[in-house]
Amino acid sequence: MKIGQRIDEIRIEKKLTHEMLAKRMGVTETRQVGRVINAVSNFSASELSRFANALGVHPRELLDFHFEINEQHSSNNY
C-alpha cells in the first residue's frame, strides 16, 4: 500500500491524471494504474521501473516512505 501511496503522491505533485500516467507507461487501461495505487494488485520490479520512468523519477523515489519494523521480527537469527 505504501508504494502505491508514494506513486500517487508523486503523480499529484507532477499534476498527472491516472490517464496521463497510464499513457506515459504505454498502458491503454487506467484500471491497472489504479489497482497498484490502491494496493489491489501486486506488481513486479519491472513495473516499478515503468512507474518510475513514467513519473520521471528514480525507482528509489517510489520506495522513499516511512517504514516501521516490527520488533518481534527484527532479530538477527537468520
N, CA, C and O atoms as a printed pandas DataFrame, in Angstrom:
     atom_number atom_name residue_name chain_id  residue_number  x_coord  y_coord  z_coord
0              1         N          MET        A               1    0.821   -1.189    0.000
1              2        CA          MET        A               1    0.000    0.000    0.000
2              3         C          MET        A               1    0.866    1.255    0.000
3              4         O          MET        A               1    0.530    2.246   -0.649
4              5         N          LYS        A               2    1.972    1.212    0.722
5              6        CA          LYS        A               2    2.811    2.403    0.837
6              7         C          LYS        A               2    3.407    2.806   -0.512
7              8         O          LYS        A               2    3.490    3.996   -0.816
8              9         N          ILE        A               3    3.818    1.841   -1.314
9             10        CA          ILE        A               3    4.388    2.184   -2.621
10            11         C          ILE        A               3    3.317    2.824   -3.494
11            12         O          ILE        A               3    3.587    3.803   -4.190
12            13         N          GLY        A               4    2.127    2.287   -3.462
13            14        CA          GLY        A               4    1.029    2.869   -4.224
14            15         C          GLY        A               4    0.732    4.291   -3.788
15            16         O          GLY        A               4    0.485    5.165   -4.620
16            17         N          GLN        A               5    0.756    4.522   -2.481
17            18        CA          GLN        A               5    0.531    5.877   -1.978
18            19         C          GLN        A               5    1.644    6.808   -2.450
19            20         O          GLN        A               5    1.390    7.955   -2.817
20            21         N          ARG        A               6    2.873    6.309   -2.439
21            22        CA          ARG        A               6    4.015    7.127   -2.871
22            23         C          ARG        A               6    3.899    7.455   -4.367
23            24         O          ARG        A               6    4.159    8.586   -4.779
24            25         N          ILE        A               7    3.510    6.468   -5.169
25            26        CA          ILE        A               7    3.298    6.702   -6.602
26            27         C          ILE        A               7    2.247    7.792   -6.787
27            28         O          ILE        A               7    2.418    8.698   -7.603
28            29         N          ASP        A               8    1.165    7.697   -6.028
29            30        CA          ASP        A               8    0.089    8.679   -6.167
30            31         C          ASP        A               8    0.534   10.067   -5.721
31            32         O          ASP        A               8    0.161   11.062   -6.341
32            33         N          GLU        A               9    1.329   10.149   -4.651
33            34        CA          GLU        A               9    1.850   11.445   -4.200
34            35         C          GLU        A               9    2.663   12.121   -5.306
35            36         O          GLU        A               9    2.481   13.303   -5.597
36            37         N          ILE        A              10    3.554   11.350   -5.908
37            38        CA          ILE        A              10    4.402   11.901   -6.971
38            39         C          ILE        A              10    3.562   12.259   -8.191
39            40         O          ILE        A              10    3.792   13.289   -8.825
40            41         N          ARG        A              11    2.593   11.416   -8.519
41            42        CA          ARG        A              11    1.700   11.692   -9.651
42            43         C          ARG        A              11    0.990   13.026   -9.448
43            44         O          ARG        A              11    0.892   13.831  -10.374
44            45         N          ILE        A              12    0.501   13.257   -8.241
45            46        CA          ILE        A              12   -0.212   14.502   -7.936
46            47         C          ILE        A              12    0.749   15.684   -7.970
47            48         O          ILE        A              12    0.412   16.740   -8.505
48            49         N          GLU        A              13    1.956   15.515   -7.399
49            50        CA          GLU        A              13    2.963   16.583   -7.437
50            51         C          GLU        A              13    3.269   17.009   -8.863
51            52         O          GLU        A              13    3.486   18.190   -9.137
52            53         N          LYS        A              14    3.284   16.038   -9.771
53            54        CA          LYS        A              14    3.616   16.306  -11.168
54            55         C          LYS        A              14    2.378   16.687  -11.986
55            56         O          LYS        A              14    2.452   16.871  -13.201
56            57         N          LYS        A              15    1.243   16.802  -11.295
57            58        CA          LYS        A              15   -0.020   17.207  -11.923
58            59         C          LYS        A              15   -0.425   16.283  -13.074
59            60         O          LYS        A              15   -0.833   16.731  -14.145
60            61         N          LEU        A              16   -0.299   14.984  -12.817
61            62        CA          LEU        A              16   -0.687   13.981  -13.808
62            63         C          LEU        A              16   -1.974   13.293  -13.368
63            64         O          LEU        A              16   -2.160   13.003  -12.186
64            65         N          THR        A              17   -2.842   13.041  -14.309
65            66        CA          THR        A              17   -4.031   12.235  -14.035
66            67         C          THR        A              17   -3.635   10.767  -14.172
67            68         O          THR        A              17   -2.554   10.445  -14.665
68            69         N          HIS        A              18   -4.526    9.887  -13.730
69            70        CA          HIS        A              18   -4.275    8.450  -13.935
70            71         C          HIS        A              18   -4.134    8.144  -15.417
71            72         O          HIS        A              18   -3.306    7.327  -15.818
72            73         N          GLU        A              19   -4.949    8.806  -16.221
73            74        CA          GLU        A              19   -4.915    8.581  -17.666
74            75         C          GLU        A              19   -3.574    9.012  -18.262
75            76         O          GLU        A              19   -3.008    8.319  -19.108
76            77         N          MET        A              20   -3.076   10.156  -17.812
77            78        CA          MET        A              20   -1.786   10.645  -18.316
78            79         C          MET        A              20   -0.658    9.694  -17.909
79            80         O          MET        A              20    0.233    9.399  -18.705
80            81         N          LEU        A              21   -0.706    9.222  -16.671
81            82        CA          LEU        A              21    0.320    8.293  -16.197
82            83         C          LEU        A              21    0.260    6.988  -16.986
83            84         O          LEU        A              21    1.293    6.457  -17.395
84            85         N          ALA        A              22   -0.943    6.478  -17.198
85            86        CA          ALA        A              22   -1.106    5.247  -17.971
86            87         C          ALA        A              22   -0.546    5.419  -19.379
87            88         O          ALA        A              22    0.137    4.533  -19.892
88            89         N          LYS        A              23   -0.832    6.548  -19.998
89            90        CA          LYS        A              23   -0.340    6.816  -21.356
90            91         C          LYS        A              23    1.192    6.842  -21.371
91            92         O          LYS        A              23    1.817    6.277  -22.269
92            93         N          ARG        A              24    1.791    7.497  -20.380
93            94        CA          ARG        A              24    3.256    7.543  -20.302
94            95         C          ARG        A              24    3.857    6.153  -20.109
95            96         O          ARG        A              24    4.981    5.884  -20.534
96            97         N          MET        A              25    3.084    5.267  -19.458
97            98        CA          MET        A              25    3.550    3.902  -19.236
98            99         C          MET        A              25    3.291    3.005  -20.442
99           100         O          MET        A              25    3.783    1.878  -20.501
100          101         N          GLY        A              26    2.529    3.502  -21.389
101          102        CA          GLY        A              26    2.194    2.687  -22.549
102          103         C          GLY        A              26    1.084    1.698  -22.268
103          104         O          GLY        A              26    0.964    0.670  -22.935
104          105         N          VAL        A              27    0.271    2.020  -21.269
105          106        CA          VAL        A              27   -0.847    1.156  -20.870
106          107         C          VAL        A              27   -2.129    1.808  -21.359
107          108         O          VAL        A              27   -2.337    3.006  -21.167
108          109         N          THR        A              28   -2.982    1.023  -21.986
109          110        CA          THR        A              28   -4.228    1.584  -22.503
110          111         C          THR        A              28   -5.318    1.597  -21.439
111          112         O          THR        A              28   -6.293    2.338  -21.560
112          113         N          GLU        A              29   -5.163    0.796  -20.415
113          114        CA          GLU        A              29   -6.186    0.671  -19.393
114          115         C          GLU        A              29   -5.737    1.355  -18.110
115          116         O          GLU        A              29   -4.750    0.938  -17.503
116          117         N          THR        A              30   -6.441    2.393  -17.688
117          118        CA          THR        A              30   -6.056    3.113  -16.471
118          119         C          THR        A              30   -6.376    2.321  -15.212
119          120         O          THR        A              30   -5.891    2.652  -14.131
120          121         N          ARG        A              31   -7.187    1.279  -15.343
121          122        CA          ARG        A              31   -7.514    0.459  -14.160
122          123         C          ARG        A              31   -6.278   -0.164  -13.544
123          124         O          ARG        A              31   -6.206   -0.307  -12.324
124          125         N          GLN        A              32   -5.295   -0.541  -14.368
125          126        CA          GLN        A              32   -4.068   -1.142  -13.841
126          127         C          GLN        A              32   -3.327   -0.137  -12.964
127          128         O          GLN        A              32   -2.810   -0.503  -11.908
128          129         N          VAL        A              33   -3.272    1.102  -13.381
129          130        CA          VAL        A              33   -2.635    2.148  -12.583
130          131         C          VAL        A              33   -3.377    2.287  -11.259
131          132         O          VAL        A              33   -2.751    2.324  -10.199
132          133         N          GLY        A              34   -4.679    2.361  -11.309
133          134        CA          GLY        A              34   -5.491    2.474  -10.099
134          135         C          GLY        A              34   -5.351    1.295   -9.173
135          136         O          GLY        A              34   -5.344    1.464   -7.954
136          137         N          ARG        A              35   -5.239    0.101   -9.725
137          138        CA          ARG        A              35   -5.083   -1.108   -8.909
138          139         C          ARG        A              35   -3.802   -1.059   -8.084
139          140         O          ARG        A              35   -3.803   -1.418   -6.906
140          141         N          VAL        A              36   -2.713   -0.614   -8.701
141          142        CA          VAL        A              36   -1.440   -0.526   -7.999
142          143         C          VAL        A              36   -1.510    0.556   -6.932
143          144         O          VAL        A              36   -1.104    0.335   -5.792
144          145         N          ILE        A              37   -2.020    1.713   -7.296
145          146        CA          ILE        A              37   -2.104    2.827   -6.351
146          147         C          ILE        A              37   -2.976    2.460   -5.150
147          148         O          ILE        A              37   -2.671    2.840   -4.019
148          149         N          ASN        A              38   -4.039    1.737   -5.391
149          150        CA          ASN        A              38   -4.955    1.361   -4.314
150          151         C          ASN        A              38   -4.607    0.024   -3.660
151          152         O          ASN        A              38   -5.378   -0.488   -2.849
152          153         N          ALA        A              39   -3.460   -0.536   -4.005
153          154        CA          ALA        A              39   -2.953   -1.781   -3.426
154          155         C          ALA        A              39   -3.889   -2.962   -3.638
155          156         O          ALA        A              39   -3.945   -3.870   -2.809
156          157         N          VAL        A              40   -4.613   -2.953   -4.734
157          158        CA          VAL        A              40   -5.479   -4.078   -5.071
158          159         C          VAL        A              40   -4.668   -5.128   -5.825
159          160         O          VAL        A              40   -4.972   -6.319   -5.761
160          161         N          SER        A              41   -3.650   -4.685   -6.528
161          162        CA          SER        A              41   -2.841   -5.564   -7.365
162          163         C          SER        A              41   -1.373   -5.445   -6.996
163          164         O          SER        A              41   -0.868   -4.344   -6.777
164          165         N          ASN        A              42   -0.696   -6.569   -6.927
165          166        CA          ASN        A              42    0.750   -6.560   -6.732
166          167         C          ASN        A              42    1.411   -6.249   -8.069
167          168         O          ASN        A              42    0.792   -6.377   -9.125
168          169         N          PHE        A              43    2.671   -5.841   -8.012
169          170        CA          PHE        A              43    3.375   -5.566   -9.249
170          171         C          PHE        A              43    4.828   -5.947   -9.097
171          172         O          PHE        A              43    5.336   -6.098   -7.985
172          173         N          SER        A              44    5.487   -6.100  -10.220
173          174        CA          SER        A              44    6.867   -6.578  -10.248
174          175         C          SER        A              44    7.859   -5.421  -10.217
175          176         O          SER        A              44    7.480   -4.253  -10.310
176          177         N          ALA        A              45    9.121   -5.767  -10.086
177          178        CA          ALA        A              45   10.189   -4.757  -10.114
178          179         C          ALA        A              45   10.213   -4.052  -11.468
179          180         O          ALA        A              45   10.491   -2.855  -11.536
180          181         N          SER        A              46    9.926   -4.779  -12.543
181          182        CA          SER        A              46    9.924   -4.129  -13.860
182          183         C          SER        A              46    8.785   -3.120  -13.963
183          184         O          SER        A              46    8.935   -2.081  -14.605
184          185         N          GLU        A              47    7.648   -3.419  -13.334
185          186        CA          GLU        A              47    6.544   -2.455  -13.331
186          187         C          GLU        A              47    6.897   -1.245  -12.462
187          188         O          GLU        A              47    6.518   -0.118  -12.783
188          189         N          LEU        A              48    7.613   -1.473  -11.373
189          190        CA          LEU        A              48    8.083   -0.361  -10.548
190          191         C          LEU        A              48    8.949    0.564  -11.392
191          192         O          LEU        A              48    8.839    1.787  -11.303
192          193         N          SER        A              49    9.803   -0.024  -12.201
193          194        CA          SER        A              49   10.660    0.750  -13.098
194          195         C          SER        A              49    9.823    1.524  -14.119
195          196         O          SER        A              49   10.134    2.675  -14.427
196          197         N          ARG        A              50    8.778    0.910  -14.639
197          198        CA          ARG        A              50    7.899    1.591  -15.602
198          199         C          ARG        A              50    7.201    2.785  -14.958
199          200         O          ARG        A              50    7.079    3.843  -15.575
200          201         N          PHE        A              51    6.741    2.613  -13.708
201          202        CA          PHE        A              51    6.124    3.730  -12.997
202          203         C          PHE        A              51    7.143    4.850  -12.803
203          204         O          PHE        A              51    6.836    6.021  -13.030
204          205         N          ALA        A              52    8.351    4.490  -12.384
205          206        CA          ALA        A              52    9.399    5.494  -12.155
206          207         C          ALA        A              52    9.703    6.257  -13.443
207          208         O          ALA        A              52    9.786    7.485  -13.434
208          209         N          ASN        A              53    9.868    5.538  -14.540
209          210        CA          ASN        A              53   10.143    6.194  -15.828
210          211         C          ASN        A              53    9.000    7.117  -16.231
211          212         O          ASN        A              53    9.229    8.236  -16.691
212          213         N          ALA        A              54    7.784    6.649  -16.058
213          214        CA          ALA        A              54    6.621    7.453  -16.438
214          215         C          ALA        A              54    6.501    8.711  -15.577
215          216         O          ALA        A              54    6.019    9.744  -16.042
216          217         N          LEU        A              55    6.940    8.618  -14.328
217          218        CA          LEU        A              55    6.880    9.759  -13.421
218          219         C          LEU        A              55    8.131   10.634  -13.504
219          220         O          LEU        A              55    8.164   11.734  -12.952
220          221         N          GLY        A              56    9.159   10.139  -14.195
221          222        CA          GLY        A              56   10.397   10.899  -14.337
222          223         C          GLY        A              56   11.220   10.946  -13.066
223          224         O          GLY        A              56   11.884   11.943  -12.783
224          225         N          VAL        A              57   11.175    9.851  -12.290
225          226        CA          VAL        A              57   11.941    9.785  -11.046
226          227         C          VAL        A              57   12.748    8.486  -11.012
227          228         O          VAL        A              57   12.472    7.554  -11.768
228          229         N          HIS        A              58   13.733    8.434  -10.140
229          230        CA          HIS        A              58   14.499    7.204   -9.933
230          231         C          HIS        A              58   13.613    6.236   -9.143
231          232         O          HIS        A              58   12.855    6.677   -8.280
232          233         N          PRO        A              59   13.690    4.941   -9.414
233          234        CA          PRO        A              59   12.849    3.982   -8.685
234          235         C          PRO        A              59   12.960    4.099   -7.165
235          236         O          PRO        A              59   11.991    3.824   -6.459
236          237         N          ARG        A              60   14.115    4.499   -6.654
237          238        CA          ARG        A              60   14.250    4.616   -5.196
238          239         C          ARG        A              60   13.307    5.677   -4.633
239          240         O          ARG        A              60   12.937    5.613   -3.461
240          241         N          GLU        A              61   12.910    6.659   -5.460
241          242        CA          GLU        A              61   11.962    7.673   -5.005
242          243         C          GLU        A              61   10.607    7.060   -4.674
243          244         O          GLU        A              61    9.887    7.556   -3.807
244          245         N          LEU        A              62   10.264    5.982   -5.366
245          246        CA          LEU        A              62    8.988    5.318   -5.107
246          247         C          LEU        A              62    9.043    4.495   -3.827
247          248         O          LEU        A              62    8.010    4.155   -3.251
248          249         N          LEU        A              63   10.246    4.182   -3.394
249          250        CA          LEU        A              63   10.429    3.381   -2.178
250          251         C          LEU        A              63   10.754    4.249   -0.975
251          252         O          LEU        A              63   11.013    3.727    0.110
252          253         N          ASP        A              64   10.745    5.563   -1.147
253          254        CA          ASP        A              64   11.093    6.502   -0.090
254          255         C          ASP        A              64    9.843    6.859    0.716
255          256         O          ASP        A              64    9.187    7.869    0.461
256          257         N          PHE        A              65    9.532    6.013    1.685
257          258        CA          PHE        A              65    8.394    6.252    2.558
258          259         C          PHE        A              65    8.736    5.729    3.941
259          260         O          PHE        A              65    9.670    4.943    4.096
260          261         N          HIS        A              66    7.990    6.157    4.942
261          262        CA          HIS        A              66    8.223    5.718    6.318
262          263         C          HIS        A              66    7.850    4.245    6.443
263          264         O          HIS        A              66    6.766    3.824    6.038
264          265         N          PHE        A              67    8.754    3.490    7.002
265          266        CA          PHE        A              67    8.548    2.052    7.150
266          267         C          PHE        A              67    8.902    1.662    8.572
267          268         O          PHE        A              67   10.023    1.900    9.021
268          269         N          GLU        A              68    7.962    1.068    9.279
269          270        CA          GLU        A              68    8.207    0.630   10.649
270          271         C          GLU        A              68    8.527   -0.850   10.663
271          272         O          GLU        A              68    7.842   -1.660   10.039
272          273         N          ILE        A              69    9.579   -1.186   11.384
273          274        CA          ILE        A              69    9.984   -2.586   11.514
274          275         C          ILE        A              69    9.348   -3.150   12.772
275          276         O          ILE        A              69    9.450   -2.562   13.848
276          277         N          ASN        A              70    8.705   -4.268   12.632
277          278        CA          ASN        A              70    8.109   -4.956   13.761
278          279         C          ASN        A              70    9.237   -5.552   14.592
279          280         O          ASN        A              70    9.959   -6.429   14.117
280          281         N          GLU        A              71    9.395   -5.090   15.815
281          282        CA          GLU        A              71   10.496   -5.536   16.685
282          283         C          GLU        A              71   10.491   -7.050   16.867
283          284         O          GLU        A              71   11.550   -7.657   17.024
284          285         N          GLN        A              72    9.342   -7.650   16.848
285          286        CA          GLN        A              72    9.216   -9.089   17.039
286          287         C          GLN        A              72    9.910   -9.868   15.915
287          288         O          GLN        A              72   10.379  -10.984   16.135
288          289         N          HIS        A              73    9.978   -9.287   14.717
289          290        CA          HIS        A              73   10.555   -9.968   13.571
290          291         C          HIS        A              73   11.922   -9.412   13.178
291          292         O          HIS        A              73   12.453   -9.778   12.129
292          293         N          SER        A              74   12.493   -8.545   13.990
293          294        CA          SER        A              74   13.735   -7.904   13.607
294          295         C          SER        A              74   14.968   -8.535   14.235
295          296         O          SER        A              74   16.026   -7.907   14.263
296          297         N          SER        A              75   14.861   -9.757   14.738
297          298        CA          SER        A              75   16.024  -10.401   15.331
298          299         C          SER        A              75   17.036  -10.779   14.249
299          300         O          SER        A              75   16.698  -10.883   13.070
300          301         N          ASN        A              76   18.232  -10.974   14.658
301          302        CA          ASN        A              76   19.304  -11.334   13.732
302          303         C          ASN        A              76   19.492  -12.833   13.619
303          304         O          ASN        A              76   20.588  -13.278   13.278
304          305         N          ASN        A              77   18.497  -13.609   13.884
305          306        CA          ASN        A              77   18.570  -15.078   13.840
306          307         C          ASN        A              77   18.210  -15.622   12.465
307          308         O          ASN        A              77   17.320  -16.466   12.357
308          309         N          TYR        A              78   18.858  -15.175   11.444
309          310        CA          TYR        A              78   18.551  -15.618   10.079
310          311         C          TYR        A              78   19.401  -16.781    9.699
311          312         O          TYR        A              78   19.285  -17.293    8.585
